[in-house]
Coordinates of C-alpha atoms in Angstrom, one line a residue:
X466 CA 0.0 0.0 0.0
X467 CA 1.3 3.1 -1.1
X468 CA -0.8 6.0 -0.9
X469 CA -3.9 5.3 1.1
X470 CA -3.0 7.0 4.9
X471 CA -1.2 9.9 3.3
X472 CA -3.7 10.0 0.3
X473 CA -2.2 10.5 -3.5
X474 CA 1.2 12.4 -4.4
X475 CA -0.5 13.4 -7.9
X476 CA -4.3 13.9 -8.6
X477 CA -5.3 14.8 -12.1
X478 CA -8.4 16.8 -13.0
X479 CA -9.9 17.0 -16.1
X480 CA -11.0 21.0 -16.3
X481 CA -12.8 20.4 -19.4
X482 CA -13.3 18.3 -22.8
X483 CA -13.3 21.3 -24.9
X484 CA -10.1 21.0 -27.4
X485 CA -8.9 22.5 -30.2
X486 CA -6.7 19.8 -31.4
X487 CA -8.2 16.1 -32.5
X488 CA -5.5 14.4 -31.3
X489 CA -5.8 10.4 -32.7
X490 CA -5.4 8.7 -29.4
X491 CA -7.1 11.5 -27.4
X492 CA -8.5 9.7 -24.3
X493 CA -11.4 12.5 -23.5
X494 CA -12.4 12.4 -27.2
X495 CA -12.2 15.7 -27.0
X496 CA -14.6 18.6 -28.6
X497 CA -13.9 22.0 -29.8
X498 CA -16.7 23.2 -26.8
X499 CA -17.0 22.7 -22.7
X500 CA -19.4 19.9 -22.2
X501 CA -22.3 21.9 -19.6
X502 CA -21.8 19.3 -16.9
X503 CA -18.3 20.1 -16.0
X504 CA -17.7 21.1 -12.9
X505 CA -18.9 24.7 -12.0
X506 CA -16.3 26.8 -10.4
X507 CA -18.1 26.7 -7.3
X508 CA -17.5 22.9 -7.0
X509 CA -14.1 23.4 -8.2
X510 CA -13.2 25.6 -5.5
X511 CA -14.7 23.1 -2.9
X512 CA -12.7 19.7 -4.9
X513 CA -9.1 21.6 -4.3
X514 CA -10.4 22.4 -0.8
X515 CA -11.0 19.3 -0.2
X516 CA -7.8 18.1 -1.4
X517 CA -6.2 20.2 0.3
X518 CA -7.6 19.2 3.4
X519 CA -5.6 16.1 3.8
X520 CA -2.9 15.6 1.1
X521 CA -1.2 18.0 -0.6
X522 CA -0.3 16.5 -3.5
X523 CA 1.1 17.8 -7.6
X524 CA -2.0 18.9 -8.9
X525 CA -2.4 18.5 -12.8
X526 CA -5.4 20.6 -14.5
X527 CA -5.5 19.4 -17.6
X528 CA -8.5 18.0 -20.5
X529 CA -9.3 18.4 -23.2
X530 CA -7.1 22.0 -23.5
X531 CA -7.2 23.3 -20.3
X532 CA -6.6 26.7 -21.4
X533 CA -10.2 26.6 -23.2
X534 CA -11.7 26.6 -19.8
X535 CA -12.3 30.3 -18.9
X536 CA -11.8 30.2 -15.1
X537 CA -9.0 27.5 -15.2
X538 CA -5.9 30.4 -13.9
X539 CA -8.2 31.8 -11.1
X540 CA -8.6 28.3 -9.9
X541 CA -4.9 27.5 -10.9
X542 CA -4.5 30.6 -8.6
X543 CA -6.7 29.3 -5.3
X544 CA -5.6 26.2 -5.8
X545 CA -1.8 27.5 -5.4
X546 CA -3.4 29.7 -2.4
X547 CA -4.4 26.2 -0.8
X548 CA -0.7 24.9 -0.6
X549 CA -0.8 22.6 -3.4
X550 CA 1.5 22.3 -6.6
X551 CA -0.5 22.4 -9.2
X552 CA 1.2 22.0 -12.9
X553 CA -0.9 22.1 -16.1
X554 CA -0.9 19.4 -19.3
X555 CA -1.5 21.6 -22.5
X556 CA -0.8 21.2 -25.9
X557 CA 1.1 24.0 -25.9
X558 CA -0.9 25.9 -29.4
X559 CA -2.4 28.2 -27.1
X560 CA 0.4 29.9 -25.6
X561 CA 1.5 33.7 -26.4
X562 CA 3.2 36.2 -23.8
X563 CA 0.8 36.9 -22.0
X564 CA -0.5 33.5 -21.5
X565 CA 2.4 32.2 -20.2
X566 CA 2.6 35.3 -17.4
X567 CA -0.4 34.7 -16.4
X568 CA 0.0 31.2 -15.9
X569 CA 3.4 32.2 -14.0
X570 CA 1.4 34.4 -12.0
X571 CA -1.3 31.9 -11.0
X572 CA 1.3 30.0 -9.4
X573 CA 1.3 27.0 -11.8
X574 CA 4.9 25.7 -11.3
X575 CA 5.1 23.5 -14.6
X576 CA 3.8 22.9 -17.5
X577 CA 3.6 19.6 -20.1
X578 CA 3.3 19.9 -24.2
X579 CA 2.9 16.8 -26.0
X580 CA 5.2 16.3 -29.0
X581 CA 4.3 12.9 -30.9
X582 CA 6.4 13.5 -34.1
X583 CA 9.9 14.6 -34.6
X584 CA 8.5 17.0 -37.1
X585 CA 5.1 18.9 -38.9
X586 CA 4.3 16.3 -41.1
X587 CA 4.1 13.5 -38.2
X588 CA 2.9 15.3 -35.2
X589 CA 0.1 17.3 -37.2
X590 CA -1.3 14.2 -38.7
X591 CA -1.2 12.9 -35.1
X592 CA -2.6 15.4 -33.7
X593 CA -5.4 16.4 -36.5
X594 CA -4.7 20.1 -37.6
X595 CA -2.0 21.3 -39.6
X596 CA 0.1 23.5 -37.9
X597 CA 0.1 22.3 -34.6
X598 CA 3.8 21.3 -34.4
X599 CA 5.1 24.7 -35.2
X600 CA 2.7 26.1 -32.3
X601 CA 3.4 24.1 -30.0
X602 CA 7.2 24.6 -30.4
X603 CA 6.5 28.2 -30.3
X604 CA 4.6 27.8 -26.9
X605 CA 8.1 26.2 -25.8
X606 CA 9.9 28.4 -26.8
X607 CA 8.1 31.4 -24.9
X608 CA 7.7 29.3 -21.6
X609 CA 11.5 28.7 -21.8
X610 CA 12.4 32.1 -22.5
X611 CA 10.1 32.9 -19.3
X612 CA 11.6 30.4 -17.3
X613 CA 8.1 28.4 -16.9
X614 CA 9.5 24.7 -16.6
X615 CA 7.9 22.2 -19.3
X616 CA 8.3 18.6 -19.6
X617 CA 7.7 17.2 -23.4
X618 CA 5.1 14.1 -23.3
X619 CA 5.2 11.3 -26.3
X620 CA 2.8 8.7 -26.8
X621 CA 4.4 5.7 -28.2
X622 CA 2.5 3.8 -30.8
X623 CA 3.4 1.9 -33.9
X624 CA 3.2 5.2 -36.1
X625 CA 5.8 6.9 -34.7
X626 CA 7.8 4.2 -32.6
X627 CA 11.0 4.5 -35.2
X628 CA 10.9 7.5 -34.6
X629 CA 11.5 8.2 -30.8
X630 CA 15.7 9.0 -30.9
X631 CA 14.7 12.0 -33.3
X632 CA 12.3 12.6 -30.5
X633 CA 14.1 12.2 -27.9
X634 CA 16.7 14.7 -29.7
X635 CA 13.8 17.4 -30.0
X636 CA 13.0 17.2 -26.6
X637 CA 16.4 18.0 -25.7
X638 CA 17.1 20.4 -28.2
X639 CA 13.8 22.7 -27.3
X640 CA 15.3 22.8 -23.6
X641 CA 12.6 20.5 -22.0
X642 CA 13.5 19.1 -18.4
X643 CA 11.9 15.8 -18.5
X644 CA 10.9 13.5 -21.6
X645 CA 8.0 11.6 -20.5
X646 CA 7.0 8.7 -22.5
X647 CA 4.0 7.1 -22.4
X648 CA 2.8 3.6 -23.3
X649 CA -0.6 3.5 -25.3
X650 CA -3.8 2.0 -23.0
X651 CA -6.4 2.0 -25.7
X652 CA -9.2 4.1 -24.4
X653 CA -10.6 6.7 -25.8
X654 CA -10.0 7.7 -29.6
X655 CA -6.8 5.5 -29.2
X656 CA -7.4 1.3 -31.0
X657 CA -6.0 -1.5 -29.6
X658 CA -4.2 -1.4 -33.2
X659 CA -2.1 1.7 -32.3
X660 CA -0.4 -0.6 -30.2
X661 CA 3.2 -1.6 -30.7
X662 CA 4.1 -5.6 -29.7
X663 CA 4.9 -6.7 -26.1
X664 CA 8.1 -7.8 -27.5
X665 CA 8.5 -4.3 -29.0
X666 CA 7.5 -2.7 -25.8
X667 CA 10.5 -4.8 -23.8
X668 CA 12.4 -3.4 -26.7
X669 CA 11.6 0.3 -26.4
X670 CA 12.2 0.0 -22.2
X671 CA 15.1 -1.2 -22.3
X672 CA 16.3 1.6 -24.8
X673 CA 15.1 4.3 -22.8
X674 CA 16.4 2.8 -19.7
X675 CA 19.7 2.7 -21.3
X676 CA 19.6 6.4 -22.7
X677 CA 18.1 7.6 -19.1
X678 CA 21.5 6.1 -17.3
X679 CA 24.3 7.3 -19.1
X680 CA 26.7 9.4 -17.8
X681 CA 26.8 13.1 -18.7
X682 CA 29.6 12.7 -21.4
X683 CA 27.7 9.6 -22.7
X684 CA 25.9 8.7 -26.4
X685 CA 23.6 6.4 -26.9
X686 CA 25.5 3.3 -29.1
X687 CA 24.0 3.5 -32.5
X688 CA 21.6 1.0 -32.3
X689 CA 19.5 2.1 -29.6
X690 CA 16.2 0.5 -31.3
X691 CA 16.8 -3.7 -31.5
X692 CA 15.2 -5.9 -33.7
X693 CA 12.7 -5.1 -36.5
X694 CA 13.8 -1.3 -36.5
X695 CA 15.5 -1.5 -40.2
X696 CA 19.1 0.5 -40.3
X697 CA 19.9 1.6 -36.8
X698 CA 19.5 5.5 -35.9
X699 CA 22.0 8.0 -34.8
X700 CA 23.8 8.4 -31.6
X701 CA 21.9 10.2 -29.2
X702 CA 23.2 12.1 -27.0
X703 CA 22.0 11.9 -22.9
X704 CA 22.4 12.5 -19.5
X705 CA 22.2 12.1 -15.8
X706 CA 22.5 15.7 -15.3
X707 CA 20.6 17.0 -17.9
X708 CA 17.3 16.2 -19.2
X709 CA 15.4 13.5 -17.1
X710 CA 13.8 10.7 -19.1
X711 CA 10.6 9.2 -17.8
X712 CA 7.9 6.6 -18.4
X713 CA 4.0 6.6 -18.0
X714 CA 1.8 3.2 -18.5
X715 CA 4.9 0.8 -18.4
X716 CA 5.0 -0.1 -15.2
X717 CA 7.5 -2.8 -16.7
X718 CA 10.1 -0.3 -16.7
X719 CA 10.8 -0.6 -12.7
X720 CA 11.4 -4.3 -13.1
X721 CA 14.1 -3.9 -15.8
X722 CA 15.7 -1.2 -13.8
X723 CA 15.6 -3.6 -10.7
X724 CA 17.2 -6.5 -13.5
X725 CA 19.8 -4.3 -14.4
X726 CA 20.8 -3.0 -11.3
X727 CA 19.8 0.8 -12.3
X728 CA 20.6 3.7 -9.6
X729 CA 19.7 6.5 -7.7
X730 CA 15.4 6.5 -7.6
X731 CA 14.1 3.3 -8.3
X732 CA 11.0 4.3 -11.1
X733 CA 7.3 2.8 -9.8
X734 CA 4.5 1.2 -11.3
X735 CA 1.1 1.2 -11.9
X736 CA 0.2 3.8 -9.4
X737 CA -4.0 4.0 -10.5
X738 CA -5.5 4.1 -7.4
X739 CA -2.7 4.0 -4.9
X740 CA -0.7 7.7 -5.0
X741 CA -2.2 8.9 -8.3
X742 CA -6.2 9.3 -9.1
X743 CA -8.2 10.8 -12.1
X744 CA -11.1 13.2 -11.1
X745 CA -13.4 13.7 -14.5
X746 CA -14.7 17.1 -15.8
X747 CA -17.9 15.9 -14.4
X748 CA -16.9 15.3 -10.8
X749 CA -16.3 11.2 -11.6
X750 CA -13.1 9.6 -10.0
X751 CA -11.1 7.2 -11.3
X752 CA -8.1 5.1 -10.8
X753 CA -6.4 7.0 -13.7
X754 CA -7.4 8.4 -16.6
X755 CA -7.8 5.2 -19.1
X756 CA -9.2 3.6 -16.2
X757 CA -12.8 3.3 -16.8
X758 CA -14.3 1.8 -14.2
X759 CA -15.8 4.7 -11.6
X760 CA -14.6 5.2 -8.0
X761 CA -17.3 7.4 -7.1
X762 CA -18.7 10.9 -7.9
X763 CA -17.2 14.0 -5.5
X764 CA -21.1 15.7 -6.6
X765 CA -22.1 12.7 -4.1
X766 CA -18.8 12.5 -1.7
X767 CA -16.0 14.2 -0.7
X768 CA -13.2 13.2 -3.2
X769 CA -11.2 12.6 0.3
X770 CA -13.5 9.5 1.4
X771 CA -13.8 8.4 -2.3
X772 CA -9.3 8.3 -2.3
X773 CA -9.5 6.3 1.0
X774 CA -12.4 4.2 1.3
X775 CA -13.6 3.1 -2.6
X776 CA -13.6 -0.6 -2.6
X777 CA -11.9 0.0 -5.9
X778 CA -8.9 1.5 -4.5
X779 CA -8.8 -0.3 -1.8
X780 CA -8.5 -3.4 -4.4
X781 CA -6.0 -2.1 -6.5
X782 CA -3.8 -1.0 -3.3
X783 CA -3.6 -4.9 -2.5
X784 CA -0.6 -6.7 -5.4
X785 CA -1.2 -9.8 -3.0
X786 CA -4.7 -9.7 -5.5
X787 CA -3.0 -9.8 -8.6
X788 CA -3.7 -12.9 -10.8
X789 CA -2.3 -15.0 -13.5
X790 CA 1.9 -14.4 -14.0
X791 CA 1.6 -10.6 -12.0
X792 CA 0.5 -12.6 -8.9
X793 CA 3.2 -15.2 -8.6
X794 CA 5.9 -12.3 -9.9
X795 CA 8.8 -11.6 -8.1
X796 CA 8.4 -8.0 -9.4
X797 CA 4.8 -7.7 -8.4
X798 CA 5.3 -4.9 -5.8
X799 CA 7.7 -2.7 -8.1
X800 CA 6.1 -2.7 -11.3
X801 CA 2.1 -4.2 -10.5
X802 CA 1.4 -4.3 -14.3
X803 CA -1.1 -1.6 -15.9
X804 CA -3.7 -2.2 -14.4
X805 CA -5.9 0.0 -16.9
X806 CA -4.3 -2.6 -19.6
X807 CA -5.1 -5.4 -18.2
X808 CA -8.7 -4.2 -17.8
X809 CA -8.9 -3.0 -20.9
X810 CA -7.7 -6.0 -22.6
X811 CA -9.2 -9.0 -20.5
X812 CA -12.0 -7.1 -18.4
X813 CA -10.1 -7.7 -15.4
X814 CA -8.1 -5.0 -13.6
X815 CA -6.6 -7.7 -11.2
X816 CA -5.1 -9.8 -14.2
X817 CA -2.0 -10.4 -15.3
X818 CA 0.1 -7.2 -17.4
X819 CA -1.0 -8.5 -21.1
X820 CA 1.9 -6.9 -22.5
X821 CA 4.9 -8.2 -20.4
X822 CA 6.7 -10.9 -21.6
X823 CA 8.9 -11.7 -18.5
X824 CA 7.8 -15.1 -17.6
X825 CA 8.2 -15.6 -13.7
X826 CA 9.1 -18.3 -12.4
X827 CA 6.4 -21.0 -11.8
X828 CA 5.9 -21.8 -7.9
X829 CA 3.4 -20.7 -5.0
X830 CA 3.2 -17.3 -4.3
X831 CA 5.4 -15.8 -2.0
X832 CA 6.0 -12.8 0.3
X833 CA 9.1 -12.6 -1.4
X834 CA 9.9 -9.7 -3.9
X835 CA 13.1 -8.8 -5.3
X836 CA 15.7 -6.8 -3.3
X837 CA 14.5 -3.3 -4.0
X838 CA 11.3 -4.3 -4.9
X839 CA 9.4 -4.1 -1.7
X840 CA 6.8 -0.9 -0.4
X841 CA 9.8 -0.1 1.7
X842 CA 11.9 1.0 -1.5
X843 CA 9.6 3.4 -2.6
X844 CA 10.4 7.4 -2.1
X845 CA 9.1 9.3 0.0
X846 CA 5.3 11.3 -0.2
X847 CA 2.9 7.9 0.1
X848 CA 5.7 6.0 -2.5
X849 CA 4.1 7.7 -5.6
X850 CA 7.3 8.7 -7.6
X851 CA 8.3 12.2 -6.4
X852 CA 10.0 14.8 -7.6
X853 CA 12.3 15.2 -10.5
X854 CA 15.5 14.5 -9.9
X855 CA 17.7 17.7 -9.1
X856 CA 14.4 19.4 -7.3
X857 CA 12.8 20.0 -11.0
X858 CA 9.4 21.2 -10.1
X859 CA 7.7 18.9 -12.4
X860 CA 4.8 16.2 -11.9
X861 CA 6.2 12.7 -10.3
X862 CA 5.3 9.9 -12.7
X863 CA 1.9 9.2 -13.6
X864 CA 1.9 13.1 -13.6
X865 CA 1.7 15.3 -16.5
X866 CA -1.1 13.8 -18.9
X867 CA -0.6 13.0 -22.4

């Protein structure tokens, strides 16, 4: 159990559908309009004092386009007021000058674009409107020049899976702090037929594993994509000190860095329900956010009870429930499997990860995890993975939506 007497490190809310993007894997199916039900500002006001009220976790506002919402920086602002972190997800098209002030001056400590091709041609088909790479590059480049922190998300899927050293490169190159890449969980816009292999998947975590751990004078050998890639890319260039690489919806990744022997923070898994939850633009909570199967509904209760005593949670907080391989898994405590996935994929959220291919050894379940695999192993703030390393002010893990 992680996150359940200190309640979650990172909560994400969903300030509205409306978008102006039509992004091809968009989880909210977003709309170019605010659906009427969202949350009133009123109720917004009362969910961040809520929250408030016993954690004080990273808040993410994010959609849809947050920015579409018209009270979304005054409630940025209370929010702030209220002793939380809160950080916005946004694709970045939006931004001018005086967009990025204000969101200085609301107190928003971070912000994440989402980059899913290395150049206009990729990303705008990706996304679904021409022109959308060159604005969003422009909204880094202003939030850089006024020192608002960013962190660059990717979505990996097969369309753009060779490309991720050019993308890694571009994140880099437009001064980003973290690179956070997430794993496709079909829900939403996104099809199970997006999806990349689970041997592909191995592949691409052990990659950014090994680009994430080299030293600061380091390049990536230039081969950093095995098997089935064609001719290999270039070197890439990476480092410990420099720009942090991350991973969303592969909890995998924290049993290969336990295989390898990585250092410093061990990453965590699947964090949907214990340290991270998903609060809907309707009031609706959820695990995370391609976790549909409701919590409960903070119109009915305070989101507070909902975090702490949802049988849902409470389930999902357990890995001695896990079935199938994840259950008898030496690994089961660091990693967990996506839970989302699994649901997604076999209508159960306790089965096994359907896209690992470690193979556990067969035998009776066991107390026994792998050294540095335990609860005990996880940092500090109810185990959900903390800050960036160096005191970045970005989201932990599980943190800045796609």
């Amino acid at each position: 159990m992680r996150g359940n007497e200190m309640g979650p490190s990172v909560v994400a809310w969903e300030a509205t559908r409306a978008c102006n993007l039509v992004c091809r894997h968009c989880r909210a199916e977003a709309v170019p309009t605010c659906d009427p039900a969202e949350l009133t500002t009123a109720e917004a006001r009362r969910l961040l004092e809520d929250v408030a009220s016993f954690c004080r976790p990273t808040f993410i506002i994010t959609g849809g386009e947050p920015l579409l919402r018209p009270d979304v920086l005054e409630l940025a602002r209370y929010g702030t007021s209220l002793g939380l972190r809160v950080v916005m997800s946004t694709n970045g098209t939006t931004l001018t000058a005086d967009t990025v002030r204000a969101i200085r001056e609301a107190g928003i400590v971070a912000i994440s674009v989402s980059i899913d091709g290395p150049d206009a041609a990729s990303h705008d088909a990706f996304r679904g409107v021409p022109g959308a790479f060159a604005a969003s590059l422009e909204g880094m480049r202003l939030a850089r020049e006024a020192g608002l922190p960013f962190q660059v998300n990717t979505t990996v899927t097969r369309h753009n899976v060779d490309a991720l050293p050019r993308l890694l490169e571009l994140a880099r190159q437009v001064g980003a702090l973290t690179w956070d890449v997430f794993l496709l969980v079909p829900t939403g816009r996104a099809s199970a037929e997006d999806e990349i292999p689970p041997a592909r998947y191995e592949q691409v975590l052990a990659w950014l594993l090994e680009q994430s751990t080299m030293g600061a004078a380091g390049e990536a050998p230039a081969a950093g994509m095995p098997a089935g890639h064609g001719t290999a890319p270039a070197a890439v260039p990476a480092s410990r000190e420099g720009m942090r690489i991350k991973v969303t919806c592969g909890p995998m990744y924290a049993r290969l860095w336990i295989q390898r022997g990585g250092q410093g923070r061990r990453p965590q898994g699947c964090m949907a329900g214990d340290g991270f939850a998903f609060i809907s633009r309707t009031g609706k909570v959820y695990p995370c956010g391609y976790f549909p199967r409701e919590a409960g509904d903070i119109r009915e209760r305070p989101f507070s009870a909902i975090y702490r005593e949802s049988p849902l949670f409470l389930e999902l907080r357990d890995p001695g429930l896990l079935r199938g391989k994840c259950g008898r898994c030496e690994f089961r405590r660091a990693c967990r499997g996506c839970r989302a996935r699994a649901l997604g994929t076999t209508g159960d959220y306790l089965a096994e990860e359907p896209y690992c291919t470690y193979q556990p050894p067969l035998r009776e379940r066991s107390a026994r995890v792998a050294p540095g695999a335990g609860c005990g192993a996880a940092p500090p703030g109810g185990g959900a993975r903390a800050a960036v390393a160096g005191g970045s002010p970005l989201a932990a893990d599980g943190g800045l939506e796609r």
